[in-house]
Amino acid sequence: MRYERVKGTRDVLPREALARRELEKLVHDKFSRAGFFPILPPTFEKYELYQHSTGEASDIVIKEMYRFADMGGRDLALRPEGTPSVMRAILENHLKIPIRLWYSMTMFRQDKPQKGRYREHTQIGAEIVGEAEPEADVELIKLGYDLFTEMGIEGMYLELNTIGCRECRPGYTEKLTRFLTEHQKELCEDCKLRTQRNPLRVFDCKVASCQEVLKSAPSQREHLCQGCKEHFDAVKKGLGRFSIPFGENERMVRGLDYYSRTVIEFKSTLLGAQDTLCGGGRYDYLAEELGGPPTPATGFAFGIERALLTSRGEDIFEFSGASIPLLVLPLGDKAQAYALELIFKLRQAGISVQAEFRSGGLSRKLKRADARNAERVLIIGEDEIAKARFILRDMHTGEQKEMTFEELLSLHELKGHSLLTNGED
Ligand code: AMP
């Protein structure tokens, strides 16, 4: 019986797994200098947490959650996004606010799989908790912008919007609901539901007839309170000061319930239908929703898969083996034991090395070295052990040299090898 992976899941093969490590290291370096600490909440939580924070009317909660009962009958869900867990963890562990946290975690969503959309994916996210000022929004956006630029994300652009606050949103929502109710007949079934549950979400609808109706929908801009206006203006000014290009998109509301004021999306023209690389915004009321004190916050998260797709291209996902910089070929029992010790000594000196322990004579071992894509081999027989001189053979040219352990250590080309040495790294 051969098994296949579950629909919508992926095998992260070595080339991509290495790129992910590098990316996490880059984020760690960049974000720890800005005061962010890593955090790792559990992979599953009580279903209620997401229902309360992500939102009962959000697509994630309605259609995409991996919800399950454990053997104790608890109502649980696999994590579909990071922010609710992070905020719960801050409150539950009484972490001192203000605090800045970043994470790299797998997320689970039962959406229709397609390129760039999987049922298990990984997000890197950053949250600034306890800072209400527009400077925090700008700082976070700039951190993201610099990170994506450094990663070489292609075709990137930033969209910005504000969705108001407790003061001004209700008035706008009322007006929008009235408008949508008048146009019920022209709306799709989902938007009819949204009209009642969460009218702002109609702007996320991709159905052309709904988009047509929305062209004449009332604008939120005209309903912003003074505080929201000033906050939004300050964010835009801040981005301008850093020369970060952005476009205002009044229709962008983000799919989750907890956002307030600033919402952002970094997109890439390279991504096709799933064009959002990174989404985020301010969520000043989430802490209170989860039973904590008033705690303003802002954050974003981006998908690693989409980030790699846009910065490294498709071939990062393939892997059919890498070359071996140095392969030791021991000949005979005594040499096998000797080689086992030698490879550890060489590794300690910073050399990437493996040994071919499968039995056989020199010609068989050389064939295997070729098949394993070895760049160089070190031949060790009883004679070589006795003389403490080994034969180094270049597998490309066939050239052979005798050398001592010390000479081997000083060979520059054996140092600082990356794991992937197929010429491209
Ligand atoms: P969201 O919480 O939906 O704003 O997602 C944040 C980011 O995670 C998106 O911009 C994507 O880069 C990534 N993402 C979200 N859902 C998926 C998915 N199903 N598969 C792959 N990446 C995803």
Coordinates of C-alpha atoms and ligand atoms in Angstrom, one line a residue:
M1 CA 0.0 0.0 0.0
R2 CA 1.4 3.4 -1.0
Y3 CA 0.1 6.5 0.6
E4 CA -0.4 9.9 -0.8
R5 CA -0.5 13.1 1.1
V6 CA -3.8 14.6 2.1
K7 CA -5.3 17.0 -0.5
G8 CA -4.2 20.6 -0.1
T9 CA -1.1 19.6 2.0
R10 CA 2.5 19.9 0.7
D11 CA 5.8 18.1 1.3
V12 CA 8.4 20.8 2.0
L13 CA 11.4 19.3 0.3
P14 CA 15.0 20.0 1.3
R15 CA 15.7 23.0 -1.0
E16 CA 12.6 24.8 0.2
A17 CA 13.1 23.7 3.8
L18 CA 16.6 25.3 3.7
A19 CA 15.2 28.5 2.2
R20 CA 12.6 28.6 5.0
R21 CA 15.4 28.4 7.6
E22 CA 17.3 31.2 5.9
L23 CA 14.1 33.3 5.8
E24 CA 13.3 32.7 9.5
K25 CA 16.9 33.7 10.3
L26 CA 16.6 36.9 8.3
V27 CA 13.3 37.8 10.1
H28 CA 14.8 36.9 13.5
D29 CA 17.8 39.2 12.9
K30 CA 15.8 42.1 11.5
F31 CA 12.9 41.9 14.0
S32 CA 14.9 41.2 17.1
R33 CA 16.8 44.5 16.5
A34 CA 13.4 46.2 16.5
G35 CA 12.6 44.6 19.9
F36 CA 10.5 41.6 18.7
F37 CA 10.7 38.3 20.6
P38 CA 9.7 35.0 19.2
I39 CA 6.6 33.2 20.5
L40 CA 5.2 29.8 19.8
P41 CA 1.6 29.2 21.0
P42 CA 0.0 25.7 20.5
T43 CA -1.2 24.4 17.2
F44 CA -4.8 23.9 18.4
E45 CA -7.0 26.0 20.6
K46 CA -10.5 26.0 21.8
Y47 CA -12.8 26.6 18.8
E48 CA -14.5 29.4 20.7
L49 CA -11.3 31.5 20.7
Y50 CA -11.5 31.8 16.9
Q51 CA -15.2 32.2 16.9
H52 CA -14.8 35.2 19.2
S53 CA -11.8 36.8 17.6
T54 CA -11.5 35.9 13.9
G55 CA -15.3 36.3 13.8
E56 CA -18.4 34.3 13.5
A57 CA -19.2 35.8 10.1
S58 CA -15.7 35.4 8.7
D59 CA -15.1 32.9 5.9
I60 CA -12.4 31.3 8.0
V61 CA -14.8 30.4 10.8
I62 CA -17.8 29.6 8.6
K63 CA -16.1 27.5 5.9
E64 CA -12.5 26.9 6.6
M65 CA -11.8 25.7 10.1
Y66 CA -10.5 22.3 10.9
R67 CA -12.9 21.9 13.9
F68 CA -12.8 18.7 15.9
A69 CA -13.8 17.1 19.2
D70 CA -11.0 15.4 21.2
M71 CA -11.6 12.3 23.2
G72 CA -12.7 14.4 26.1
G73 CA -15.4 15.9 23.9
R74 CA -13.7 19.4 23.9
D75 CA -14.6 21.6 21.0
L76 CA -11.2 22.4 19.4
A77 CA -9.8 23.8 16.2
L78 CA -6.5 23.7 14.4
R79 CA -5.0 27.2 14.2
P80 CA -6.2 29.0 11.1
E81 CA -4.3 32.2 11.9
G82 CA -1.8 33.5 14.5
T83 CA -3.1 36.7 16.1
P84 CA -5.9 35.2 18.3
S85 CA -3.5 32.7 19.9
V86 CA -0.8 35.4 20.4
M87 CA -3.2 37.7 22.1
R88 CA -4.6 34.9 24.2
A89 CA -1.1 33.9 25.2
I90 CA -0.2 37.5 26.2
L91 CA -3.3 37.8 28.4
E92 CA -3.1 34.3 29.9
N93 CA 0.6 34.6 30.8
H94 CA 0.3 38.2 31.9
L95 CA 3.1 39.3 29.6
K96 CA 4.1 42.9 30.2
I97 CA 2.6 45.3 27.7
P98 CA 3.9 47.0 25.5
I99 CA 5.4 44.0 23.9
R100 CA 6.5 43.0 20.4
L101 CA 6.3 39.4 19.2
W102 CA 7.0 37.5 16.0
Y103 CA 6.2 34.0 15.0
S104 CA 6.6 31.4 12.3
M105 CA 3.8 28.9 12.5
T106 CA 1.8 26.5 10.4
M107 CA -1.9 27.4 9.8
F108 CA -4.8 25.2 8.7
R109 CA -7.6 26.2 6.5
Q110 CA -10.0 24.0 4.6
D111 CA -10.2 26.2 1.5
K112 CA -10.2 25.0 -2.1
P113 CA -6.5 24.2 -2.9
Q114 CA -4.9 26.0 -5.8
K115 CA -1.5 27.5 -6.6
G116 CA -0.5 29.6 -3.5
R117 CA -3.4 28.3 -1.5
Y118 CA -3.0 25.2 0.7
R119 CA -4.8 23.6 3.5
E120 CA -1.7 23.7 5.6
H121 CA 0.6 26.7 5.1
T122 CA 3.1 28.6 7.2
Q123 CA 2.8 32.2 8.2
I124 CA 5.5 34.5 9.6
G125 CA 3.8 37.2 11.6
A126 CA 4.7 40.2 13.7
E127 CA 2.6 41.9 16.4
I128 CA 3.2 45.2 18.2
V129 CA 0.9 45.1 21.2
G130 CA 0.3 48.1 23.4
E131 CA 1.0 50.9 21.0
A132 CA -1.9 53.0 19.6
E133 CA 0.1 55.6 17.7
P134 CA 0.2 55.8 13.9
E135 CA 4.1 55.6 14.2
A136 CA 3.6 52.0 15.3
D137 CA 1.7 51.2 12.1
V138 CA 4.3 53.0 10.0
E139 CA 7.2 51.2 11.8
L140 CA 5.6 47.8 11.2
I141 CA 4.8 48.5 7.6
K142 CA 8.4 49.8 7.0
L143 CA 9.8 46.6 8.6
G144 CA 7.7 44.5 6.3
Y145 CA 8.5 46.6 3.3
D146 CA 12.3 46.4 4.0
L147 CA 12.1 42.6 4.6
F148 CA 10.3 41.9 1.4
T149 CA 12.6 44.2 -0.5
E150 CA 15.6 42.4 1.0
M151 CA 14.1 39.0 0.1
G152 CA 13.8 40.2 -3.5
I153 CA 10.0 39.8 -3.7
E154 CA 9.1 40.8 -7.3
G155 CA 6.1 42.8 -8.5
M156 CA 5.3 44.0 -5.0
Y157 CA 2.9 46.7 -4.2
L158 CA 1.2 47.9 -1.0
E159 CA -2.5 48.6 -0.5
L160 CA -3.8 50.7 2.4
N161 CA -7.2 51.5 3.9
T162 CA -8.8 52.5 7.1
I163 CA -12.0 50.8 8.4
G164 CA -12.8 53.2 11.2
C165 CA -13.3 52.6 14.9
R166 CA -16.0 52.0 17.4
E167 CA -17.0 55.6 17.2
C168 CA -17.5 55.9 13.5
R169 CA -18.0 52.4 12.1
P170 CA -21.5 51.8 13.4
G171 CA -22.9 54.8 11.6
Y172 CA -21.3 53.7 8.4
T173 CA -22.3 50.1 8.7
E174 CA -25.9 51.2 9.2
K175 CA -25.8 53.2 6.0
L176 CA -24.1 50.4 4.1
T177 CA -26.7 47.9 5.4
R178 CA -29.5 50.1 4.2
F179 CA -27.9 50.3 0.8
L180 CA -27.3 46.6 0.6
T181 CA -30.9 45.8 1.7
E182 CA -32.1 48.0 -1.2
H183 CA -30.0 46.0 -3.6
Q184 CA -30.7 42.5 -2.1
K185 CA -32.0 41.1 -5.4
E186 CA -28.8 41.9 -7.3
L187 CA -26.5 40.3 -4.7
C188 CA -25.2 36.8 -4.5
E189 CA -26.3 34.4 -1.8
D190 CA -23.2 34.9 0.3
C191 CA -23.6 38.7 0.2
K192 CA -27.2 38.4 1.2
L193 CA -26.0 36.7 4.4
R194 CA -23.1 39.2 4.8
T195 CA -25.7 42.0 4.7
Q196 CA -27.1 40.7 8.0
R197 CA -24.0 39.3 9.6
N198 CA -21.1 41.5 8.6
P199 CA -21.9 44.0 5.9
L200 CA -18.4 45.3 5.4
R201 CA -17.4 41.9 4.1
V202 CA -19.4 42.3 0.9
F203 CA -16.4 44.2 -0.4
D204 CA -14.4 41.0 -0.3
C205 CA -16.9 39.4 -2.8
K206 CA -15.4 38.4 -6.1
V207 CA -18.8 38.0 -7.9
A208 CA -18.9 40.5 -10.8
S209 CA -22.6 41.5 -10.3
C210 CA -21.9 42.2 -6.6
Q211 CA -18.9 44.3 -7.6
E212 CA -21.1 46.2 -10.0
V213 CA -23.6 47.0 -7.2
L214 CA -20.8 48.1 -4.9
K215 CA -19.6 50.7 -7.3
S216 CA -22.4 53.0 -6.0
A217 CA -22.1 51.9 -2.3
P218 CA -21.6 54.7 0.3
S219 CA -18.0 55.5 1.0
Q220 CA -16.5 54.9 4.4
R221 CA -14.1 57.8 4.0
E222 CA -17.0 60.3 4.4
H223 CA -17.9 58.7 7.7
L224 CA -14.5 58.6 9.5
C225 CA -14.4 60.4 12.8
Q226 CA -11.8 63.0 13.4
G227 CA -9.5 60.6 15.3
C228 CA -9.6 58.0 12.5
K229 CA -9.0 60.7 9.9
E230 CA -5.9 62.0 11.7
H231 CA -4.6 58.5 12.4
F232 CA -4.9 57.6 8.7
D233 CA -3.4 60.8 7.5
A234 CA -0.4 60.3 9.9
V235 CA 0.1 56.8 8.6
K236 CA 0.1 58.0 5.0
K237 CA 2.5 60.8 5.8
G238 CA 4.8 58.4 7.6
L239 CA 4.9 56.1 4.6
G240 CA 5.6 59.1 2.4
R241 CA 8.5 60.1 4.6
F242 CA 10.1 56.7 4.0
S243 CA 9.2 56.9 0.3
I244 CA 7.2 53.7 0.6
P245 CA 4.8 53.6 -2.4
F246 CA 1.3 52.6 -1.6
G247 CA -2.2 52.7 -3.1
E248 CA -5.4 53.5 -1.2
N249 CA -8.0 50.8 -1.7
E250 CA -11.3 51.8 -0.1
R251 CA -12.7 48.4 -0.9
M252 CA -10.2 46.5 1.1
V253 CA -11.7 45.5 4.4
R254 CA -9.8 42.3 5.3
G255 CA -11.7 39.2 6.1
L256 CA -11.5 39.1 9.9
D257 CA -13.6 40.8 12.4
Y258 CA -11.1 42.2 14.8
Y259 CA -9.5 44.9 12.6
S260 CA -9.9 48.6 13.3
R261 CA -8.4 51.7 11.6
T262 CA -5.4 50.8 9.4
V263 CA -5.6 47.7 7.3
I264 CA -2.8 46.7 4.8
E265 CA -2.1 44.2 2.2
F266 CA 1.2 43.6 0.4
K267 CA 0.5 42.0 -3.0
S268 CA 2.6 40.7 -5.8
T269 CA 1.7 40.8 -9.5
L270 CA 3.5 37.4 -9.7
L271 CA 1.0 35.6 -7.6
G272 CA -1.9 35.4 -9.9
A273 CA -5.4 34.8 -8.3
Q274 CA -3.9 34.4 -4.8
D275 CA -2.1 37.7 -5.0
T276 CA -1.9 38.7 -1.4
L277 CA 1.5 38.1 0.1
C278 CA 0.9 39.7 3.4
G279 CA -2.1 41.0 5.3
G280 CA -2.5 42.9 8.5
G281 CA -3.6 45.9 10.3
R282 CA -4.6 47.5 13.6
Y283 CA -6.7 45.5 16.0
D284 CA -7.3 47.7 19.0
Y285 CA -10.3 45.8 20.5
L286 CA -9.1 42.2 20.3
A287 CA -7.7 42.1 23.8
E288 CA -11.0 43.3 25.3
E289 CA -12.9 40.8 23.2
L290 CA -10.8 38.1 24.8
G291 CA -11.5 39.4 28.3
G292 CA -8.4 41.6 28.7
P293 CA -7.9 45.3 29.4
P294 CA -8.1 47.8 26.5
T295 CA -4.9 47.1 24.6
P296 CA -4.2 48.7 21.2
A297 CA -2.2 46.6 18.7
T298 CA -1.1 46.3 15.2
G299 CA 0.3 43.4 13.2
F300 CA 0.8 41.5 10.0
A301 CA 1.4 38.1 8.7
F302 CA 2.7 36.7 5.4
G303 CA 2.7 33.3 3.9
I304 CA 6.1 31.7 3.5
E305 CA 5.0 29.7 0.4
R306 CA 3.9 32.8 -1.4
A307 CA 7.0 34.7 -0.3
L308 CA 9.3 32.0 -1.7
L309 CA 7.2 31.7 -4.9
T310 CA 7.7 35.4 -5.6
S311 CA 11.3 35.7 -4.5
R312 CA 12.9 32.5 -5.6
G313 CA 10.7 31.2 -8.4
E314 CA 9.1 27.8 -8.8
D315 CA 12.2 25.6 -8.9
I316 CA 12.7 26.2 -5.2
F317 CA 10.0 23.6 -4.6
E318 CA 11.8 20.8 -6.5
F319 CA 14.6 18.6 -5.2
S320 CA 16.3 15.5 -6.6
G321 CA 19.4 15.4 -4.6
A322 CA 22.4 17.6 -3.9
S323 CA 26.1 17.1 -4.5
I324 CA 28.5 16.0 -1.7
P325 CA 31.6 18.2 -1.3
L326 CA 33.8 15.4 0.1
L327 CA 33.1 11.7 0.4
V328 CA 35.5 9.4 2.2
L329 CA 35.9 6.0 0.6
P330 CA 37.3 3.5 3.2
L331 CA 38.7 0.3 1.8
G332 CA 38.6 -2.6 4.3
D333 CA 37.4 -3.1 7.8
K334 CA 40.2 -1.2 9.5
A335 CA 39.7 1.7 7.2
Q336 CA 35.9 1.7 7.9
A337 CA 36.5 2.3 11.6
Y338 CA 39.2 4.8 10.8
A339 CA 36.9 6.7 8.4
L340 CA 34.1 6.9 11.0
E341 CA 36.4 8.7 13.4
L342 CA 38.0 10.8 10.7
I343 CA 34.7 12.3 9.4
F344 CA 33.9 13.6 12.9
K345 CA 37.3 15.2 13.1
L346 CA 36.9 16.8 9.7
R347 CA 33.5 18.1 10.5
Q348 CA 34.8 19.6 13.7
A349 CA 37.2 21.6 11.6
G350 CA 34.3 22.9 9.5
I351 CA 34.4 20.6 6.6
S352 CA 31.2 19.0 5.2
V353 CA 32.0 15.4 4.7
Q354 CA 30.3 12.0 4.5
A355 CA 31.6 8.5 4.1
E356 CA 30.6 5.6 1.8
F357 CA 30.4 2.7 4.2
R358 CA 28.6 0.3 2.0
S359 CA 31.0 -2.6 1.3
G360 CA 32.9 -3.0 -2.0
G361 CA 36.3 -2.4 -3.6
L362 CA 37.6 0.9 -5.0
S363 CA 36.0 0.7 -8.4
R364 CA 32.6 0.0 -6.9
K365 CA 32.9 2.8 -4.3
L366 CA 34.0 5.2 -7.0
K367 CA 30.9 4.3 -9.0
R368 CA 28.8 5.0 -6.0
A369 CA 30.6 8.2 -5.3
D370 CA 29.7 9.2 -8.9
A371 CA 26.1 8.2 -8.4
R372 CA 25.9 10.2 -5.2
N373 CA 27.3 13.2 -7.0
A374 CA 30.4 13.6 -4.9
E375 CA 32.7 16.4 -5.9
R376 CA 35.8 14.9 -4.3
V377 CA 36.6 11.6 -2.6
L378 CA 39.2 10.8 0.0
I379 CA 40.5 7.3 -0.5
I380 CA 41.7 5.5 2.6
G381 CA 43.2 2.0 2.6
E382 CA 45.5 0.3 5.1
D383 CA 48.5 1.8 3.4
E384 CA 47.2 5.3 3.7
I385 CA 46.4 4.7 7.4
A386 CA 49.9 3.5 8.0
K387 CA 51.5 6.5 6.2
A388 CA 48.9 8.9 7.6
R389 CA 48.5 10.2 4.0
F390 CA 45.3 10.0 2.1
I391 CA 44.4 10.2 -1.6
L392 CA 42.2 13.1 -2.6
R393 CA 40.6 12.7 -6.0
D394 CA 38.7 15.3 -7.9
M395 CA 35.7 13.5 -9.3
H396 CA 35.3 15.9 -12.2
T397 CA 38.9 15.9 -13.5
G398 CA 40.1 12.6 -12.1
E399 CA 43.2 14.3 -10.7
Q400 CA 44.6 12.7 -7.5
K401 CA 46.8 14.1 -4.8
E402 CA 48.3 12.6 -1.7
M403 CA 47.9 14.7 1.5
T404 CA 48.1 14.6 5.3
F405 CA 45.3 15.3 7.6
E406 CA 46.7 18.8 8.2
E407 CA 47.0 19.5 4.5
L408 CA 43.4 18.5 4.1
L409 CA 42.3 20.9 6.8
S410 CA 44.0 23.8 5.1
L411 CA 42.2 23.2 1.7
H412 CA 40.2 26.3 1.2
E413 CA 37.7 24.8 -1.1
L414 CA 36.4 22.3 1.5
K415 CA 35.4 25.0 3.9
G416 CA 32.2 26.9 4.2
H417 CA 30.1 24.7 2.0
S418 CA 26.4 25.2 2.0
L419 CA 24.2 22.1 2.0
L420 CA 23.1 22.6 -1.6
T421 CA 26.1 22.6 -3.8
N422 CA 24.7 21.9 -7.2
G423 CA 26.4 24.9 -8.6
E424 CA 23.7 27.4 -7.7
D425 CA 24.4 28.2 -4.1
Ligands
AMP1 P1 -4.7 36.1 6.0 O1 -4.7 35.8 7.5 O2 -5.8 35.4 5.2 O3 -4.6 37.6 5.7 O4 -3.3 35.5 5.5 C1 -2.1 36.1 5.6 C2 -1.2 35.6 4.6 O5 -1.0 34.2 4.7 C3 -1.7 35.7 3.2 O6 -1.4 37.0 2.7 C4 -1.0 34.6 2.4 O7 0.3 35.0 2.1 C5 -0.9 33.5 3.5 N1 -2.0 32.6 3.3 C6 -3.3 32.7 3.8 N2 -4.0 31.6 3.5 C7 -3.2 30.8 2.8 C8 -3.4 29.5 2.2 N3 -4.5 28.8 2.3 N4 -2.3 28.9 1.6 C9 -1.1 29.6 1.5 N5 -0.9 30.8 2.1 C10 -2.0 31.4 2.7

